[in-house]
Amino acid sequence: MNNILALDTMIAEASRISVSVHIHPDGDALGSGLALVSYLSGMRGKDAVLLVPDSVPESLAFMLEGFGEGSVLTCNQDLEGVRERISGSDLLFCLDCSSFSRSGEDMEPELRSSSAPKVLVDHHLNPERDSFGIVFSETEVSSTCELLFRIIKEMPDVEGDLARLPMECLESLMTGMTTDTNNFANSVFPGTLNMASELMAAGVDRDRILSCLYHNYRENRLRLMGYLLDRNLEITPEGTAFMILDRAIQKRFDFRQGESEGFVNLPLAISRVRMSILLTEEEGRFRVSIRSKEGTSANLCAMRYFNGGGHEMAAGGKLFFPGNIPSPEGAKAYILKVSEEFLAK
Ligand code: 5GP
Ligand code: MN
């Protein structure tokens, strides 16, 4: 039996379904999670809920419009509710991460120990296949939203007819694909453009989505971007561009999670830059975002030096202090060393 039919049967046999996504959810995580919840509840009549490990960034809150109060549970607001939900679920999905290890420390143990059947839908490298009954894993797609789009389209009750799906489902898929491609700037495949075209033909208002995504920030974001590029950005002789968004700068610009989305891509515009790294200070660690150009592996760099991973040219991880570096002030020296070692000829 192919995966689609197996999935169809699994859904038919389940009644309470929970969908989990990765910590620090981005547009693709939320988009794929919401689209799946919309399909499962709207088309299949299931009790389906999206479980988010931490909070939804303000800049993506518009994505929840059209979804009922109970459709999304977040660990930071209702940890007990999330735990009860997982233990009472008879089918679990893991979206936009290669295993439950990116579900955050609150949810991971509950998800792993659940006896419910588990399904993975993801586009990252190295999926943890053994933890799932069904695995949909492809790296030659723009986003989890694109992979989920293809899966949902093939479901027997949809038969390729997008008009049968709730508009929230179609819009969520378009939104997640748009953010993961950085509005069609990277990871675009022929299927990605087909998807966009089909969604628009089915009535998705792309202009509205673009306006919500890109014309709706606080002024602080742009001022912070300008500050980082002018005062903070450094480029090593080997071609590593880096910016360090430490606590002092966060305070100065009243920084909120999600407001630095896309910043790490900007230095790639410079010809001699081969790799770009953005460090964002958090409690006891920096969150690390890495982007690279063809021929340099952001994924390898994230795995080797930053306790992380991701895609070939877009990856991320963490840098702990005092574990990896003595204190936040040691970040620059660490990056200089990484650059020298990793980009050495
Ligand atoms: P971003 O820089 O947008 O936060 O993340 C870029 C990519 O790296 C995403 O595909 C994300 O899944 C991956 N990534 C970010 N942080 C981590 C991490 O801590 N661990 C792993 N394994 N991947 C990460
Ligand atoms: Mn993704």
mmCIF file of C-alpha atoms and ligand atoms in Angstrom:
data_model
loop_
_atom_site.group_PDB
_atom_site.id
_atom_site.type_symbol
_atom_site.label_atom_id
_atom_site.label_comp_id
_atom_site.label_asym_id
_atom_site.label_seq_id
_atom_site.Cartn_x
_atom_site.Cartn_y
_atom_site.Cartn_z
ATOM 1 C CA MET A 1 0.000 0.000 0.000
ATOM 2 C CA ASN A 2 1.435 3.412 -0.820
ATOM 3 C CA ASN A 3 1.952 6.092 1.813
ATOM 4 C CA ILE A 4 -1.070 8.138 0.761
ATOM 5 C CA LEU A 5 -3.489 5.236 1.143
ATOM 6 C CA ALA A 6 -1.864 4.239 4.428
ATOM 7 C CA LEU A 7 -2.231 7.819 5.654
ATOM 8 C CA ASP A 8 -5.843 7.958 4.504
ATOM 9 C CA THR A 9 -6.616 4.809 6.503
ATOM 10 C CA MET A 10 -4.753 6.079 9.552
ATOM 11 C CA ILE A 11 -6.760 9.311 9.492
ATOM 12 C CA ALA A 12 -10.037 7.454 8.984
ATOM 13 C CA GLU A 13 -9.336 5.315 12.062
ATOM 14 C CA ALA A 14 -8.402 8.268 14.299
ATOM 15 C CA SER A 15 -10.693 10.712 16.064
ATOM 16 C CA ARG A 16 -8.417 13.017 18.148
ATOM 17 C CA ILE A 17 -5.447 14.137 16.105
ATOM 18 C CA SER A 18 -2.586 16.386 17.217
ATOM 19 C CA VAL A 19 -0.140 18.130 14.930
ATOM 20 C CA SER A 20 3.224 19.263 16.310
ATOM 21 C CA VAL A 21 5.753 21.664 14.790
ATOM 22 C CA HIS A 22 9.232 22.871 15.722
ATOM 23 C CA ILE A 23 10.201 25.286 18.473
ATOM 24 C CA HIS A 24 10.393 28.961 17.396
ATOM 25 C CA PRO A 25 7.755 28.255 14.740
ATOM 26 C CA ASP A 26 8.223 30.020 11.408
ATOM 27 C CA GLY A 27 5.746 30.564 8.585
ATOM 28 C CA ASP A 28 6.302 27.104 7.147
ATOM 29 C CA ALA A 29 5.801 25.345 10.486
ATOM 30 C CA LEU A 30 2.622 27.314 11.247
ATOM 31 C CA GLY A 31 1.396 27.224 7.653
ATOM 32 C CA SER A 32 1.750 23.463 7.284
ATOM 33 C CA GLY A 33 0.372 22.836 10.787
ATOM 34 C CA LEU A 34 -2.670 25.046 10.252
ATOM 35 C CA ALA A 35 -3.303 23.698 6.761
ATOM 36 C CA LEU A 36 -3.297 20.141 8.087
ATOM 37 C CA VAL A 37 -5.593 21.018 10.999
ATOM 38 C CA SER A 38 -7.919 22.747 8.538
ATOM 39 C CA TYR A 39 -7.988 19.698 6.260
ATOM 40 C CA LEU A 40 -8.480 17.233 9.130
ATOM 41 C CA SER A 41 -11.275 19.177 10.776
ATOM 42 C CA GLY A 42 -12.895 20.805 7.727
ATOM 43 C CA MET A 43 -12.797 17.864 5.320
ATOM 44 C CA ARG A 44 -12.510 14.840 7.587
ATOM 45 C CA GLY A 45 -14.592 15.987 10.534
ATOM 46 C CA LYS A 46 -11.820 15.189 13.020
ATOM 47 C CA ASP A 47 -11.014 16.812 16.342
ATOM 48 C CA ALA A 48 -7.655 18.234 15.205
ATOM 49 C CA VAL A 49 -5.378 20.604 17.099
ATOM 50 C CA LEU A 50 -2.055 22.282 16.338
ATOM 51 C CA LEU A 51 0.466 22.104 19.193
ATOM 52 C CA VAL A 52 3.059 24.888 19.243
ATOM 53 C CA PRO A 53 6.111 24.462 21.550
ATOM 54 C CA ASP A 54 6.367 28.174 22.374
ATOM 55 C CA SER A 55 4.582 31.332 21.316
ATOM 56 C CA VAL A 56 3.478 32.341 17.827
ATOM 57 C CA PRO A 57 5.503 35.427 16.768
ATOM 58 C CA GLU A 58 3.400 38.588 16.610
ATOM 59 C CA SER A 59 4.321 39.055 12.960
ATOM 60 C CA LEU A 60 2.676 35.709 12.101
ATOM 61 C CA ALA A 61 -0.370 36.018 14.363
ATOM 62 C CA PHE A 62 -2.500 36.912 11.313
ATOM 63 C CA MET A 63 -2.151 33.295 10.194
ATOM 64 C CA LEU A 64 -4.449 32.167 13.028
ATOM 65 C CA GLU A 65 -7.381 34.272 11.770
ATOM 66 C CA GLY A 66 -10.203 32.002 10.713
ATOM 67 C CA PHE A 67 -9.149 29.261 13.130
ATOM 68 C CA GLY A 68 -11.229 28.665 16.251
ATOM 69 C CA GLU A 69 -9.841 29.267 19.757
ATOM 70 C CA GLY A 70 -9.293 25.582 20.440
ATOM 71 C CA SER A 71 -7.490 24.855 17.149
ATOM 72 C CA VAL A 72 -4.096 25.892 18.504
ATOM 73 C CA LEU A 73 -2.520 25.083 21.882
ATOM 74 C CA THR A 74 0.789 26.614 22.926
ATOM 75 C CA CYS A 75 3.064 25.193 25.626
ATOM 76 C CA ASN A 76 3.851 28.595 27.101
ATOM 77 C CA GLN A 77 0.163 29.315 27.738
ATOM 78 C CA ASP A 78 -1.197 25.898 28.613
ATOM 79 C CA LEU A 79 1.463 23.259 29.194
ATOM 80 C CA GLU A 80 -0.898 20.953 31.090
ATOM 81 C CA GLY A 81 -3.455 21.257 28.289
ATOM 82 C CA VAL A 82 -0.804 20.322 25.734
ATOM 83 C CA ARG A 83 0.316 17.286 27.759
ATOM 84 C CA GLU A 84 -3.262 16.090 28.225
ATOM 85 C CA ARG A 85 -3.926 16.628 24.562
ATOM 86 C CA ILE A 86 -0.946 14.512 23.523
ATOM 87 C CA SER A 87 -1.814 11.675 25.857
ATOM 88 C CA GLY A 88 -5.435 11.726 24.637
ATOM 89 C CA SER A 89 -4.534 11.739 20.926
ATOM 90 C CA ASP A 90 -4.886 8.678 18.729
ATOM 91 C CA LEU A 91 -2.780 10.051 15.862
ATOM 92 C CA LEU A 92 0.232 12.395 15.939
ATOM 93 C CA PHE A 93 1.864 14.397 13.167
ATOM 94 C CA CYS A 94 5.336 15.935 13.267
ATOM 95 C CA LEU A 95 5.745 18.715 10.696
ATOM 96 C CA ASP A 96 8.665 20.806 9.409
ATOM 97 C CA CYS A 97 11.339 19.148 11.554
ATOM 98 C CA SER A 98 13.175 15.894 11.055
ATOM 99 C CA SER A 99 12.228 14.458 14.457
ATOM 100 C CA PHE A 100 10.491 15.238 17.751
ATOM 101 C CA SER A 101 13.866 16.447 19.054
ATOM 102 C CA ARG A 102 13.006 19.933 17.748
ATOM 103 C CA SER A 103 9.604 19.962 19.475
ATOM 104 C CA GLY A 104 11.067 21.581 22.591
ATOM 105 C CA GLU A 105 11.816 20.018 25.951
ATOM 106 C CA ASP A 106 8.214 20.381 27.182
ATOM 107 C CA MET A 107 6.634 18.351 24.400
ATOM 108 C CA GLU A 108 9.352 15.987 23.216
ATOM 109 C CA PRO A 109 9.083 13.333 25.975
ATOM 110 C CA GLU A 110 5.254 13.238 25.739
ATOM 111 C CA LEU A 111 5.336 12.940 21.962
ATOM 112 C CA ARG A 112 8.004 10.243 21.956
ATOM 113 C CA SER A 113 6.358 8.109 24.624
ATOM 114 C CA SER A 114 2.863 8.255 23.102
ATOM 115 C CA SER A 115 1.655 4.930 21.741
ATOM 116 C CA ALA A 116 -0.427 6.627 19.016
ATOM 117 C CA PRO A 117 0.619 6.122 15.377
ATOM 118 C CA LYS A 118 3.005 8.862 14.215
ATOM 119 C CA VAL A 119 3.451 10.536 10.852
ATOM 120 C CA LEU A 120 6.372 12.718 9.738
ATOM 121 C CA VAL A 121 5.999 15.323 6.978
ATOM 122 C CA ASP A 122 9.230 17.248 6.454
ATOM 123 C CA HIS A 123 11.802 18.647 4.029
ATOM 124 C CA HIS A 124 14.967 18.624 6.164
ATOM 125 C CA LEU A 125 17.974 16.352 5.792
ATOM 126 C CA ASN A 126 18.296 13.109 7.801
ATOM 127 C CA PRO A 127 14.740 12.325 8.984
ATOM 128 C CA GLU A 128 14.521 10.119 12.090
ATOM 129 C CA ARG A 129 12.592 7.422 10.203
ATOM 130 C CA ASP A 130 12.460 4.835 12.993
ATOM 131 C CA SER A 131 10.275 7.031 15.202
ATOM 132 C CA PHE A 132 7.421 7.208 12.692
ATOM 133 C CA GLY A 133 4.914 4.785 11.182
ATOM 134 C CA ILE A 134 4.701 6.798 7.949
ATOM 135 C CA VAL A 135 7.405 9.156 6.685
ATOM 136 C CA PHE A 136 6.930 11.782 3.982
ATOM 137 C CA SER A 137 10.411 13.240 3.601
ATOM 138 C CA GLU A 138 11.691 15.140 0.579
ATOM 139 C CA THR A 139 14.439 17.708 0.347
ATOM 140 C CA GLU A 140 13.797 18.730 -3.263
ATOM 141 C CA VAL A 141 10.831 20.907 -2.321
ATOM 142 C CA SER A 142 10.655 24.507 -1.171
ATOM 143 C CA SER A 143 8.927 23.830 2.095
ATOM 144 C CA THR A 144 6.896 21.464 4.231
ATOM 145 C CA CYS A 145 3.882 23.367 2.885
ATOM 146 C CA GLU A 146 4.754 22.304 -0.669
ATOM 147 C CA LEU A 147 5.135 18.659 0.361
ATOM 148 C CA LEU A 148 1.875 18.776 2.326
ATOM 149 C CA PHE A 149 0.138 20.457 -0.615
ATOM 150 C CA ARG A 150 1.039 17.463 -2.785
ATOM 151 C CA ILE A 151 -0.042 14.976 -0.113
ATOM 152 C CA ILE A 152 -3.400 16.637 0.516
ATOM 153 C CA LYS A 153 -4.056 16.967 -3.216
ATOM 154 C CA GLU A 154 -3.549 13.222 -3.637
ATOM 155 C CA MET A 155 -5.881 12.243 -0.809
ATOM 156 C CA PRO A 156 -8.825 10.178 -2.095
ATOM 157 C CA ASP A 157 -11.407 12.694 -0.852
ATOM 158 C CA VAL A 158 -9.678 15.613 -2.599
ATOM 159 C CA GLU A 159 -8.812 13.947 -5.932
ATOM 160 C CA GLY A 160 -6.735 16.925 -7.015
ATOM 161 C CA ASP A 161 -9.682 19.296 -6.725
ATOM 162 C CA LEU A 162 -8.515 22.207 -4.567
ATOM 163 C CA ALA A 163 -11.994 23.742 -4.619
ATOM 164 C CA ARG A 164 -13.051 21.060 -2.126
ATOM 165 C CA LEU A 165 -10.598 22.319 0.492
ATOM 166 C CA PRO A 166 -11.291 25.075 3.041
ATOM 167 C CA MET A 167 -9.813 28.445 2.009
ATOM 168 C CA GLU A 168 -7.875 28.579 5.330
ATOM 169 C CA CYS A 169 -6.073 25.414 4.271
ATOM 170 C CA LEU A 170 -5.080 26.837 0.871
ATOM 171 C CA GLU A 171 -4.034 30.210 2.316
ATOM 172 C CA SER A 172 -1.927 28.627 5.044
ATOM 173 C CA LEU A 173 -0.069 26.562 2.440
ATOM 174 C CA MET A 174 0.625 29.634 0.306
ATOM 175 C CA THR A 175 1.826 31.615 3.321
ATOM 176 C CA GLY A 176 4.260 28.956 4.537
ATOM 177 C CA MET A 177 5.701 28.351 1.090
ATOM 178 C CA THR A 178 6.139 32.092 0.614
ATOM 179 C CA THR A 179 8.081 32.555 3.860
ATOM 180 C CA ASP A 180 10.269 29.471 3.405
ATOM 181 C CA THR A 181 11.302 30.605 -0.086
ATOM 182 C CA ASN A 182 11.820 34.131 1.202
ATOM 183 C CA ASN A 183 9.141 35.217 -1.252
ATOM 184 C CA PHE A 184 10.453 33.070 -4.140
ATOM 185 C CA ALA A 185 14.098 34.048 -3.655
ATOM 186 C CA ASN A 186 15.424 30.603 -2.723
ATOM 187 C CA SER A 187 14.594 26.871 -2.785
ATOM 188 C CA VAL A 188 12.171 27.334 -5.674
ATOM 189 C CA PHE A 189 11.497 24.224 -7.780
ATOM 190 C CA PRO A 190 9.186 23.814 -10.775
ATOM 191 C CA GLY A 191 6.625 22.261 -8.419
ATOM 192 C CA THR A 192 6.789 25.335 -6.194
ATOM 193 C CA LEU A 193 5.659 27.613 -9.012
ATOM 194 C CA ASN A 194 2.963 25.127 -10.026
ATOM 195 C CA MET A 195 1.722 25.118 -6.460
ATOM 196 C CA ALA A 196 1.557 28.921 -6.346
ATOM 197 C CA SER A 197 -0.251 28.989 -9.658
ATOM 198 C CA GLU A 198 -2.794 26.356 -8.614
ATOM 199 C CA LEU A 199 -3.452 28.052 -5.282
ATOM 200 C CA MET A 200 -4.024 31.406 -6.969
ATOM 201 C CA ALA A 201 -6.353 29.809 -9.504
ATOM 202 C CA ALA A 202 -8.259 28.278 -6.570
ATOM 203 C CA GLY A 203 -8.877 31.759 -5.171
ATOM 204 C CA VAL A 204 -6.017 32.399 -2.749
ATOM 205 C CA ASP A 205 -5.476 36.151 -2.406
ATOM 206 C CA ARG A 206 -1.683 36.338 -2.645
ATOM 207 C CA ASP A 207 -1.585 40.120 -2.432
ATOM 208 C CA ARG A 208 -3.339 40.029 0.922
ATOM 209 C CA ILE A 209 -0.877 37.439 2.217
ATOM 210 C CA LEU A 210 2.120 39.485 1.020
ATOM 211 C CA SER A 211 0.713 42.556 2.660
ATOM 212 C CA CYS A 212 0.227 40.714 5.976
ATOM 213 C CA LEU A 213 3.737 39.236 5.788
ATOM 214 C CA TYR A 214 5.823 42.117 4.535
ATOM 215 C CA HIS A 215 3.929 45.382 5.051
ATOM 216 C CA ASN A 216 2.922 44.939 8.618
ATOM 217 C CA TYR A 217 6.010 45.227 10.811
ATOM 218 C CA ARG A 218 6.681 47.711 13.565
ATOM 219 C CA GLU A 219 8.999 50.579 12.685
ATOM 220 C CA ASN A 220 11.552 49.081 15.111
ATOM 221 C CA ARG A 221 12.295 46.229 12.738
ATOM 222 C CA LEU A 222 13.518 48.487 9.976
ATOM 223 C CA ARG A 223 15.506 50.675 12.328
ATOM 224 C CA LEU A 224 17.099 47.585 13.890
ATOM 225 C CA MET A 225 17.930 46.251 10.422
ATOM 226 C CA GLY A 226 19.605 49.524 9.511
ATOM 227 C CA TYR A 227 21.544 49.574 12.770
ATOM 228 C CA LEU A 228 22.796 46.012 12.396
ATOM 229 C CA LEU A 229 23.897 46.518 8.799
ATOM 230 C CA ASP A 230 25.607 49.817 9.521
ATOM 231 C CA ARG A 231 27.107 49.305 12.977
ATOM 232 C CA ASN A 232 27.224 45.616 13.706
ATOM 233 C CA LEU A 233 27.904 43.648 10.523
ATOM 234 C CA GLU A 234 31.447 42.350 10.144
ATOM 235 C CA ILE A 235 32.979 40.294 7.371
ATOM 236 C CA THR A 236 35.927 37.992 7.956
ATOM 237 C CA PRO A 237 38.753 37.710 5.397
ATOM 238 C CA GLU A 238 37.410 34.254 4.420
ATOM 239 C CA GLY A 239 33.978 35.690 3.595
ATOM 240 C CA THR A 240 31.860 34.991 6.668
ATOM 241 C CA ALA A 241 29.482 37.867 7.360
ATOM 242 C CA PHE A 242 28.188 37.985 10.937
ATOM 243 C CA MET A 243 25.887 40.074 13.071
ATOM 244 C CA ILE A 244 25.452 39.737 16.818
ATOM 245 C CA LEU A 245 22.052 40.766 18.132
ATOM 246 C CA ASP A 246 22.993 40.876 21.810
ATOM 247 C CA ARG A 247 20.825 41.852 24.781
ATOM 248 C CA ALA A 248 21.882 45.501 24.702
ATOM 249 C CA ILE A 249 20.781 45.914 21.069
ATOM 250 C CA GLN A 250 17.580 43.971 21.721
ATOM 251 C CA LYS A 251 16.763 46.349 24.554
ATOM 252 C CA ARG A 252 17.592 49.430 22.535
ATOM 253 C CA PHE A 253 15.149 48.437 19.768
ATOM 254 C CA ASP A 254 12.577 46.715 22.023
ATOM 255 C CA PHE A 255 13.228 43.595 19.962
ATOM 256 C CA ARG A 256 10.509 40.940 19.767
ATOM 257 C CA GLN A 257 10.780 37.379 18.517
ATOM 258 C CA GLY A 258 10.220 37.131 14.761
ATOM 259 C CA GLU A 259 11.285 40.727 14.058
ATOM 260 C CA SER A 260 14.686 39.713 12.688
ATOM 261 C CA GLU A 261 13.163 37.330 10.132
ATOM 262 C CA GLY A 262 15.175 37.513 6.910
ATOM 263 C CA PHE A 263 18.056 39.622 8.306
ATOM 264 C CA VAL A 264 20.535 36.760 7.939
ATOM 265 C CA ASN A 265 19.954 36.676 4.168
ATOM 266 C CA LEU A 266 20.907 40.315 3.606
ATOM 267 C CA PRO A 267 24.733 40.052 3.722
ATOM 268 C CA LEU A 268 24.640 37.420 0.964
ATOM 269 C CA ALA A 269 24.090 40.366 -1.379
ATOM 270 C CA ILE A 270 27.782 41.194 -0.970
ATOM 271 C CA SER A 271 29.894 39.522 -3.598
ATOM 272 C CA ARG A 272 32.718 38.273 -1.385
ATOM 273 C CA VAL A 273 30.417 36.890 1.304
ATOM 274 C CA ARG A 274 30.196 33.086 1.205
ATOM 275 C CA MET A 275 28.266 32.530 4.402
ATOM 276 C CA SER A 276 26.179 34.694 6.711
ATOM 277 C CA ILE A 277 25.622 34.105 10.432
ATOM 278 C CA LEU A 278 23.186 35.884 12.746
ATOM 279 C CA LEU A 279 23.510 35.350 16.500
ATOM 280 C CA THR A 280 20.567 36.278 18.706
ATOM 281 C CA GLU A 281 21.197 36.283 22.439
ATOM 282 C CA GLU A 282 18.819 34.324 24.673
ATOM 283 C CA GLU A 283 19.080 33.009 28.239
ATOM 284 C CA GLY A 284 22.386 31.122 28.464
ATOM 285 C CA ARG A 285 22.851 30.854 24.715
ATOM 286 C CA PHE A 286 22.773 32.438 21.300
ATOM 287 C CA ARG A 287 20.281 31.264 18.718
ATOM 288 C CA VAL A 288 22.198 30.834 15.482
ATOM 289 C CA SER A 289 20.953 31.362 11.921
ATOM 290 C CA ILE A 290 23.195 30.500 8.987
ATOM 291 C CA ARG A 291 22.813 31.019 5.246
ATOM 292 C CA SER A 292 25.375 30.126 2.604
ATOM 293 C CA LYS A 293 25.981 30.396 -1.112
ATOM 294 C CA GLU A 294 26.439 27.449 -3.501
ATOM 295 C CA GLY A 295 29.606 25.545 -2.613
ATOM 296 C CA THR A 296 29.460 26.268 1.145
ATOM 297 C CA SER A 297 27.335 24.116 3.440
ATOM 298 C CA ALA A 298 25.402 26.009 6.096
ATOM 299 C CA ASN A 299 24.124 22.636 7.290
ATOM 300 C CA LEU A 300 27.625 21.263 7.901
ATOM 301 C CA CYS A 301 28.679 24.445 9.671
ATOM 302 C CA ALA A 302 25.577 24.308 11.924
ATOM 303 C CA MET A 303 26.195 20.655 12.761
ATOM 304 C CA ARG A 304 29.934 21.023 13.352
ATOM 305 C CA TYR A 305 30.051 24.259 15.341
ATOM 306 C CA PHE A 306 26.564 25.230 16.495
ATOM 307 C CA ASN A 307 24.744 22.140 17.831
ATOM 308 C CA GLY A 308 22.258 22.271 14.979
ATOM 309 C CA GLY A 309 21.537 21.474 11.351
ATOM 310 C CA GLY A 310 18.916 22.235 8.711
ATOM 311 C CA HIS A 311 19.160 22.495 4.943
ATOM 312 C CA GLU A 312 22.255 22.658 2.786
ATOM 313 C CA MET A 313 22.209 26.454 2.442
ATOM 314 C CA ALA A 314 19.888 27.473 5.302
ATOM 315 C CA ALA A 315 20.560 26.087 8.736
ATOM 316 C CA GLY A 316 20.566 26.984 12.384
ATOM 317 C CA GLY A 317 21.545 25.928 15.870
ATOM 318 C CA LYS A 318 22.625 27.159 19.278
ATOM 319 C CA LEU A 319 25.804 28.416 20.898
ATOM 320 C CA PHE A 320 25.804 27.877 24.661
ATOM 321 C CA PHE A 321 27.597 29.910 27.282
ATOM 322 C CA PRO A 322 29.437 28.906 29.348
ATOM 323 C CA GLY A 323 29.306 25.539 27.485
ATOM 324 C CA ASN A 324 30.662 26.447 24.055
ATOM 325 C CA ILE A 325 32.005 29.916 24.773
ATOM 326 C CA PRO A 326 32.874 31.417 28.178
ATOM 327 C CA SER A 327 30.391 34.319 27.953
ATOM 328 C CA PRO A 328 28.366 36.265 25.356
ATOM 329 C CA GLU A 329 31.414 38.480 24.817
ATOM 330 C CA GLY A 330 33.275 35.431 23.486
ATOM 331 C CA ALA A 331 30.959 35.087 20.483
ATOM 332 C CA LYS A 332 33.000 37.182 18.081
ATOM 333 C CA ALA A 333 36.231 35.294 18.728
ATOM 334 C CA TYR A 334 34.375 32.009 18.262
ATOM 335 C CA ILE A 335 32.927 33.097 14.904
ATOM 336 C CA LEU A 336 36.355 34.263 13.714
ATOM 337 C CA LYS A 337 37.791 30.856 14.596
ATOM 338 C CA VAL A 338 34.883 29.000 12.920
ATOM 339 C CA SER A 339 35.284 31.111 9.787
ATOM 340 C CA GLU A 340 39.015 30.482 9.586
ATOM 341 C CA GLU A 341 38.658 26.764 10.133
ATOM 342 C CA PHE A 342 35.505 26.104 8.128
ATOM 343 C CA LEU A 343 36.230 28.263 5.105
ATOM 344 C CA ALA A 344 39.950 27.485 4.931
ATOM 345 C CA LYS A 345 41.009 26.586 1.412
HETATM 346 P P1 5GP B 1 16.361 29.871 10.713
HETATM 347 O O1 5GP B 1 17.721 30.419 10.469
HETATM 348 O O2 5GP B 1 15.359 30.405 9.745
HETATM 349 O O3 5GP B 1 15.942 29.936 12.148
HETATM 350 O O4 5GP B 1 16.482 28.317 10.413
HETATM 351 C C1 5GP B 1 16.954 27.878 9.168
HETATM 352 C C2 5GP B 1 16.877 26.388 9.096
HETATM 353 O O5 5GP B 1 17.705 25.793 10.089
HETATM 354 C C3 5GP B 1 15.479 25.858 9.330
HETATM 355 O O6 5GP B 1 15.209 24.914 8.333
HETATM 356 C C4 5GP B 1 15.518 25.227 10.678
HETATM 357 O O7 5GP B 1 14.722 24.111 10.709
HETATM 358 C C5 5GP B 1 16.991 24.887 10.884
HETATM 359 N N1 5GP B 1 17.330 25.101 12.293
HETATM 360 C C6 5GP B 1 17.252 26.258 12.974
HETATM 361 N N2 5GP B 1 17.633 26.092 14.261
HETATM 362 C C7 5GP B 1 17.958 24.790 14.394
HETATM 363 C C8 5GP B 1 18.411 23.989 15.502
HETATM 364 O O8 5GP B 1 18.584 24.443 16.632
HETATM 365 N N3 5GP B 1 18.635 22.662 15.235
HETATM 366 C C9 5GP B 1 18.455 22.112 14.002
HETATM 367 N N4 5GP B 1 18.703 20.814 13.829
HETATM 368 N N5 5GP B 1 18.019 22.837 12.955
HETATM 369 C C10 5GP B 1 17.769 24.153 13.133
HETATM 370 MN MN MN B 2 10.409 24.620 6.471
#
